[in-house]
């Protein structure tokens, strides 16, 4: 169930107002912690161009990639643009392109990201001992690249697409993270969890998992031009 939709980054006190029982916060990455949907789209465009594909425009790719796990967007790209790369090669090339883009953009100031970092730090140091982790539909190495660039050392635990057989929009990623975190630093009850998500796939995953959800609307969809 979506408890609230925030267009500004909440404070730790806001989270406690949304769910006074919260002891475990699970964050999505792309579009929630970091506004990387743009960078993911640019990486996909680089891959398409490297294959000599010119039958697309940048915004069209953005519309396909936004909030969509790579395996699903790959199938759309494959059919729409006759992408001939096997999926593992596509994922590897996209990851390498994304690493370069993140390196180029990591020094850019982002006031919303600064607020997110403050929230993450507030949770980490709160007297109630709230635990936090990351749950993403990206591959672990891609998630690690994004987290290292923007949150170096701030998250002790994160879960990637390889950690479950089914990824978002299925509930498995959040159910798995809940079990692992509950066994390692819990135990936690379902009502003590708060998920923070932004995309339709992520929100569907969160809602179907049965945990309370905060919708993150503080990053807006950008044009690539």
Short mmCIF file of C-alpha atoms in Angstrom, two decimals, residues 73-149:
data_model
loop_
_atom_site.label_atom_id
_atom_site.label_comp_id
_atom_site.label_asym_id
_atom_site.label_seq_id
_atom_site.Cartn_x
_atom_site.Cartn_y
_atom_site.Cartn_z
CA UNK A 73 13.81 -2.92 -21.93
CA UNK A 74 16.23 -5.19 -23.83
CA UNK A 75 13.32 -7.18 -25.28
CA UNK A 76 11.61 -3.99 -26.45
CA UNK A 77 14.83 -2.61 -27.95
CA UNK A 78 15.54 -5.93 -29.64
CA UNK A 79 12.18 -5.97 -31.40
CA UNK A 80 11.85 -2.26 -32.09
CA UNK A 81 15.38 -1.59 -33.34
CA UNK A 82 16.46 -5.07 -34.49
CA UNK A 83 19.13 -5.21 -31.77
CA UNK A 84 21.29 -8.24 -32.56
CA UNK A 85 23.38 -8.34 -29.37
CA UNK A 86 22.73 -11.27 -26.99
CA UNK A 87 21.36 -9.99 -23.69
CA UNK A 88 24.54 -10.70 -21.69
CA UNK A 89 26.63 -8.73 -24.20
CA UNK A 90 24.08 -5.92 -24.13
CA UNK A 91 24.20 -5.77 -20.33
CA UNK A 92 28.00 -5.77 -20.27
CA UNK A 93 28.30 -3.02 -22.90
CA UNK A 94 25.65 -0.95 -21.19
CA UNK A 95 27.42 -1.32 -17.83
CA UNK A 96 30.74 -0.15 -19.29
CA UNK A 97 29.06 2.82 -20.97
CA UNK A 98 27.26 3.72 -17.74
CA UNK A 99 30.49 3.62 -15.72
CA UNK A 100 32.06 6.17 -18.08
CA UNK A 101 29.00 8.42 -17.94
CA UNK A 102 28.88 8.28 -14.13
CA UNK A 103 32.56 9.19 -13.96
CA UNK A 104 31.92 12.22 -16.16
CA UNK A 105 28.91 13.43 -14.16
CA UNK A 106 29.89 12.64 -10.57
CA UNK A 107 31.13 16.16 -9.81
CA UNK A 108 27.90 17.85 -10.87
CA UNK A 109 26.01 19.56 -8.04
CA UNK A 110 22.54 18.18 -7.35
CA UNK A 111 20.64 19.76 -4.45
CA UNK A 112 18.09 16.93 -4.34
CA UNK A 113 20.87 14.34 -4.07
CA UNK A 114 22.36 16.37 -1.22
CA UNK A 115 19.00 16.15 0.59
CA UNK A 116 18.85 12.40 -0.03
CA UNK A 117 22.33 11.97 1.43
CA UNK A 118 21.24 13.96 4.47
CA UNK A 119 18.20 11.67 4.89
CA UNK A 120 20.33 8.53 4.58
CA UNK A 121 22.79 9.92 7.12
CA UNK A 122 19.94 10.87 9.47
CA UNK A 123 18.56 7.34 9.33
CA UNK A 124 22.01 5.87 9.94
CA UNK A 125 22.54 8.01 13.05
CA UNK A 126 19.01 8.04 14.45
CA UNK A 127 18.67 7.09 18.11
CA UNK A 128 15.90 4.59 17.33
CA UNK A 129 18.42 2.42 15.49
CA UNK A 130 16.63 2.28 12.13
CA UNK A 131 18.28 -0.02 9.58
CA UNK A 132 18.43 0.74 5.86
CA UNK A 133 19.41 -1.10 2.69
CA UNK A 134 19.06 -0.84 -1.09
CA UNK A 135 16.91 -3.05 -3.33
CA UNK A 136 17.38 -2.54 -7.06
CA UNK A 137 16.47 -4.24 -10.33
CA UNK A 138 19.93 -3.40 -11.67
CA UNK A 139 22.78 -5.89 -11.71
CA UNK A 140 24.88 -5.83 -8.56
CA UNK A 141 27.96 -4.42 -10.32
CA UNK A 142 25.89 -1.64 -11.85
CA UNK A 143 24.31 -0.87 -8.49
CA UNK A 144 27.75 -0.86 -6.90
CA UNK A 145 28.99 1.64 -9.48
CA UNK A 146 26.10 4.02 -8.77
CA UNK A 147 26.36 3.64 -4.98
CA UNK A 148 30.15 4.06 -4.97
CA UNK A 149 29.88 7.23 -7.04
#
